[in-house]
Coordinates of C-alpha atoms in Angstrom, one line a residue:
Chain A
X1 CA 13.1 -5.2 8.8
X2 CA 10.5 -3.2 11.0
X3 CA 7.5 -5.5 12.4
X4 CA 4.7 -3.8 13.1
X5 CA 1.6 -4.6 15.0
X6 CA -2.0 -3.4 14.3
X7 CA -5.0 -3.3 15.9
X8 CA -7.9 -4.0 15.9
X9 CA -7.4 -6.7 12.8
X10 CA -11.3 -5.7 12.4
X11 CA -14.7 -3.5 13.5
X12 CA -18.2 -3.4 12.9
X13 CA -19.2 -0.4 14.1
X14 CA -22.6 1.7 14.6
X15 CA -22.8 5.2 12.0
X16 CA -21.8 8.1 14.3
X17 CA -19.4 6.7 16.6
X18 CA -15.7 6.5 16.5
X19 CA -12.6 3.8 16.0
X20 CA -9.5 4.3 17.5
X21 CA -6.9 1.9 15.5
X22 CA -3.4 1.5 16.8
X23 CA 0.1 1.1 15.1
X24 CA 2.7 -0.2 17.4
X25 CA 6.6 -0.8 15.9
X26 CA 9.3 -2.9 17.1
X27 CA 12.0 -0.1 16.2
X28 CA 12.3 3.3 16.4
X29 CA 10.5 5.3 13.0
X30 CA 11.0 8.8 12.0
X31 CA 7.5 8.9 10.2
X32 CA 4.8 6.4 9.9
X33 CA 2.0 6.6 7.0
X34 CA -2.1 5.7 7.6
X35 CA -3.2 4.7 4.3
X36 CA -7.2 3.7 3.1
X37 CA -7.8 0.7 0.8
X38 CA -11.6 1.7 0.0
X39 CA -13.3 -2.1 -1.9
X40 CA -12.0 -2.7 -5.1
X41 CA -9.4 0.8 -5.1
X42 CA -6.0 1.3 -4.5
X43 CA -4.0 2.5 -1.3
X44 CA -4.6 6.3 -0.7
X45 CA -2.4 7.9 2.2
X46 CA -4.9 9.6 4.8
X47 CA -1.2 11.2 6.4
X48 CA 2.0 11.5 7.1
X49 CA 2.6 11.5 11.3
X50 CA 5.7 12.4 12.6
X51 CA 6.8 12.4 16.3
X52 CA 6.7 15.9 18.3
X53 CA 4.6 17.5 15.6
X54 CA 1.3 17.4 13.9
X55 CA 0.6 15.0 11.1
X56 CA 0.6 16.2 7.6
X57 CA -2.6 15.6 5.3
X58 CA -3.1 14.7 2.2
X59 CA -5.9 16.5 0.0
X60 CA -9.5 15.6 0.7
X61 CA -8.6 14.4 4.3
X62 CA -9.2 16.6 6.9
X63 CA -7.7 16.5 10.9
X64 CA -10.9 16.9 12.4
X65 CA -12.5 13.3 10.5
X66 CA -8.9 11.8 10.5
X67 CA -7.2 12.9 14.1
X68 CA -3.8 11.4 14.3
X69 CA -1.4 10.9 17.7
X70 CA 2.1 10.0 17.4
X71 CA 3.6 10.1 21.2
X72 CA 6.7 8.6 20.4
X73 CA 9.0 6.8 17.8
X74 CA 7.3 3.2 18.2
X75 CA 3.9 4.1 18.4
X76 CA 0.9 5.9 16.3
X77 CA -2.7 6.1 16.6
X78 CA -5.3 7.2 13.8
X79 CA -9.0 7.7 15.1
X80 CA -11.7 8.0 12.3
X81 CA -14.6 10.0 14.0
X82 CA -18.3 10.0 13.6
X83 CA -18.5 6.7 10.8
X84 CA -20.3 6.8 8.0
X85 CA -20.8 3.2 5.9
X86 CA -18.6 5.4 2.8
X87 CA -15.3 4.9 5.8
X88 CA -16.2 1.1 5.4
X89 CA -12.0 0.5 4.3
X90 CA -9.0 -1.5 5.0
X91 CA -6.9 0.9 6.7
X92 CA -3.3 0.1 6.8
X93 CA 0.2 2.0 8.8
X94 CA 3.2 1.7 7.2
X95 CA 6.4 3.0 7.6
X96 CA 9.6 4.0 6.1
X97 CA 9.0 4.0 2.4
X98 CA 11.9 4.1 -0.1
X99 CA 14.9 3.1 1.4
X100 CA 14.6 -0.4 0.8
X101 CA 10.8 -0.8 0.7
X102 CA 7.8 0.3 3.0
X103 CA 6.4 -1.8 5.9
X104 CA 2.9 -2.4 6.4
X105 CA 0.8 -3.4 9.4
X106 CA -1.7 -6.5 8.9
X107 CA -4.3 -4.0 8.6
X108 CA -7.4 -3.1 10.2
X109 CA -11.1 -4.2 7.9
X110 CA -13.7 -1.3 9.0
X111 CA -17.6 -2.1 8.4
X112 CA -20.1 0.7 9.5
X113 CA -23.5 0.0 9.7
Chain B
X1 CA -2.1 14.6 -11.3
X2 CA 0.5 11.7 -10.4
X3 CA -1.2 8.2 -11.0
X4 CA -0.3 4.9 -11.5
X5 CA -2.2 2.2 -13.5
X6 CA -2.0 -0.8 -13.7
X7 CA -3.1 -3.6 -16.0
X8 CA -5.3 -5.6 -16.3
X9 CA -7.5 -5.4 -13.2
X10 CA -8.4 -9.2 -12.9
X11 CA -6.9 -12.2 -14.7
X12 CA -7.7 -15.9 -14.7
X13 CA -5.3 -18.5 -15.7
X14 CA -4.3 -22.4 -14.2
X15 CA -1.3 -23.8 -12.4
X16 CA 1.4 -23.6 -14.7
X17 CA 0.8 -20.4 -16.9
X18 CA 3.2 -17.7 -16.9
X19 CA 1.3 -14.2 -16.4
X20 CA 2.3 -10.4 -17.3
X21 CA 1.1 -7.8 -14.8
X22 CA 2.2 -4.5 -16.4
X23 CA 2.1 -1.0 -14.7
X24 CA 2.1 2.7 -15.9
X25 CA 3.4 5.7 -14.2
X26 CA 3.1 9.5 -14.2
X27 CA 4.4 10.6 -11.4
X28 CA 7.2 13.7 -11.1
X29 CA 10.0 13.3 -9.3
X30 CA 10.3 9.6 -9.6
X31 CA 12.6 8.1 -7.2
X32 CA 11.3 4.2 -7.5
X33 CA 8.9 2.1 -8.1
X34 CA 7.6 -1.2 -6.4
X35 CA 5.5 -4.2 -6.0
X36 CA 3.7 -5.9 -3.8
X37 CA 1.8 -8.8 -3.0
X38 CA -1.8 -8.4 -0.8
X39 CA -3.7 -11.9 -0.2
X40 CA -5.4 -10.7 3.0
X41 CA -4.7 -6.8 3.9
X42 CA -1.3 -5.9 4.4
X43 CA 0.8 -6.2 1.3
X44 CA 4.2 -7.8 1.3
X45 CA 6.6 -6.6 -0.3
X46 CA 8.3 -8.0 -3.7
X47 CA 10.4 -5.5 -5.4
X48 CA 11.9 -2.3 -5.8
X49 CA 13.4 -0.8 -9.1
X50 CA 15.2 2.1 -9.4
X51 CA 16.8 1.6 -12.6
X52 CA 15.7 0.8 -16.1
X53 CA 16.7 -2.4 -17.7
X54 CA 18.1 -4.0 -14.9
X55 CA 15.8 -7.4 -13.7
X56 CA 15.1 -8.5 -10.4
X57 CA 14.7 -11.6 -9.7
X58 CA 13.1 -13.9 -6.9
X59 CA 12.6 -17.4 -7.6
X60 CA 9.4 -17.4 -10.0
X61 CA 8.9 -13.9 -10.2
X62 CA 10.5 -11.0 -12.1
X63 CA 10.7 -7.6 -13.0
X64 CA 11.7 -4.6 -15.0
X65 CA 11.4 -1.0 -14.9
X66 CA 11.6 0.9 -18.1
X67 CA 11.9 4.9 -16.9
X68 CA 11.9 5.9 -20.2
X69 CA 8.3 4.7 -21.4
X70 CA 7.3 4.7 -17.8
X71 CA 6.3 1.4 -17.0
X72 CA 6.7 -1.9 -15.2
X73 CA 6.2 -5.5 -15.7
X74 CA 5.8 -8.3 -13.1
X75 CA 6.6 -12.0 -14.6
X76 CA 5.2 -15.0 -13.0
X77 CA 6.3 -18.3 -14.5
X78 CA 4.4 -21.4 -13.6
X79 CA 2.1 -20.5 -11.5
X80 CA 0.9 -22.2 -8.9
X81 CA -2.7 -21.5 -6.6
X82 CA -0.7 -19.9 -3.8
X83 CA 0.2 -17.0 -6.4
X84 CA -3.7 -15.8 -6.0
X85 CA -3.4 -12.7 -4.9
X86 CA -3.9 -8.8 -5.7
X87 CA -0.8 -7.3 -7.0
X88 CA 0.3 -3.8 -6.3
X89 CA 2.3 -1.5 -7.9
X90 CA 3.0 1.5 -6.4
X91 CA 6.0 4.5 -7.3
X92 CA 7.5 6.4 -4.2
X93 CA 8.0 10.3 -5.5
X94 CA 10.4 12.5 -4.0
X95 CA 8.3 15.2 -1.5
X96 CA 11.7 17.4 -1.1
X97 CA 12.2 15.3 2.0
X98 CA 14.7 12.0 2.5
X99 CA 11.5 9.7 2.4
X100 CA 9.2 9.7 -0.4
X101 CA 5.4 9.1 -0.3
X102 CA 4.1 5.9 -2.4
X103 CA 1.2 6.4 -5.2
X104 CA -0.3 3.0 -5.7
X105 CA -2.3 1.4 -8.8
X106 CA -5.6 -0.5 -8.3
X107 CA -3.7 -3.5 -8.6
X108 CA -4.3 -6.1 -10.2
X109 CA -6.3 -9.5 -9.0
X110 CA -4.9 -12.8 -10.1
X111 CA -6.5 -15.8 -9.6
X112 CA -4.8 -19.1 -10.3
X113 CA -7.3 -22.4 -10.7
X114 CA -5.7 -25.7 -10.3

């Protein structure tokens, strides 16, 4: 089983500035998922980031609010740019869904004020 | 529109009641469908079912797919406090590719009194 390791665990942060989260994987992952647990709603995948190319994204999220890096096979990044208190979420990496089950990192608890 | 709903959204019982957490499905090319367990943020995992009629196991818990209605139910006999959680159902579709994407339900809140 794949252990992953996400940070920052949590943010308060200031409306109109940025949050860089980080998704780091002890084994080598073709694709990793960012997902957004808004209060009270279910998981919603932001994207899909593969390695060597750009991430894929799902309708109503857009690459400029949602920029992904994925450098290698271990490793992913999702930034959410210029915060508003709606991006106030639980937002989660996973990876490898379906063969056996997907993996999920502990999660990072965004408040913007 | 794929969704997934689950039912009911909060429930309320004590230590030693056995709940049923149930879960509906539309979603096309249906390749699985799973549960989870969130206390905190990241949600464990508990099952995956692939084929109708066929129970899974794991100590207190169970559960069953039926493909044909489309739905899922989660068994948890005698519960204890440590069972508080939100549980999440969520169904992996096919995307053409060899790894599907996961639709997940609002889940459902259990809270278990002592």
């Amino acid at each position: 089983s794949a252990v992953i390791s996400q940070k920052p665990s949590r943010d308060i942060c200031q409306r109109g500035t940025s949050l860089t989260i980080q998704c780091q994987v002890d084994s080598q992952v073709t694709m990793m998922f960012w997902y957004r647990q808004q209060p009270g709603q279910s998981l919603t995948l932001i994207a899909t980031a593969n390695q060597g190319s750009e991430a894929t994204y799902e309708s109503g999220f857009v690459i400029d609010k949602f920029p992904i890096s994925r450098p290698n096979l271990t490793f992913s990044t999702l930034t959410v740019s210029n915060m508003s208190p709606e991006d106030s979420s639980i937002y989660l990496c996973s990876v490898e869904a379906g063969v056996t089950e997907a993996f999920f990192g502990q999660g990072t608890r965004l408040t913007v004020v | 529109e794929d969704k997934v709903v689950q039912s009911p959204l909060s429930l309320v019982v004590h230590e030693g009641d056995t709940v049923t957490l149930n879960c509906s499905y539309e979603v096309t090319n249906f390749r699985s469908l799973l549960w989870y367990k969130q206390e905190k943020k990241a949600p464990t995992f508990l099952f995956m079912l692939t084929s109708s009629g066929i129970e899974k196991k794991s100590g207190r818990l169970s559960s069953i797919l039926d493909k044909k209605e489309l739905f899922s139910i989660l068994n948890i006999t005698a519960t204890q406090t440590g069972d508080s959680a939100v549980y999440l159902c969520a169904v992996e579709a096919d995307r053409g590719s060899t790894l599907g994407r996961l639709y997940f339900g609002r889940g459902t809140q259990l809270t278990v009194w002592p």
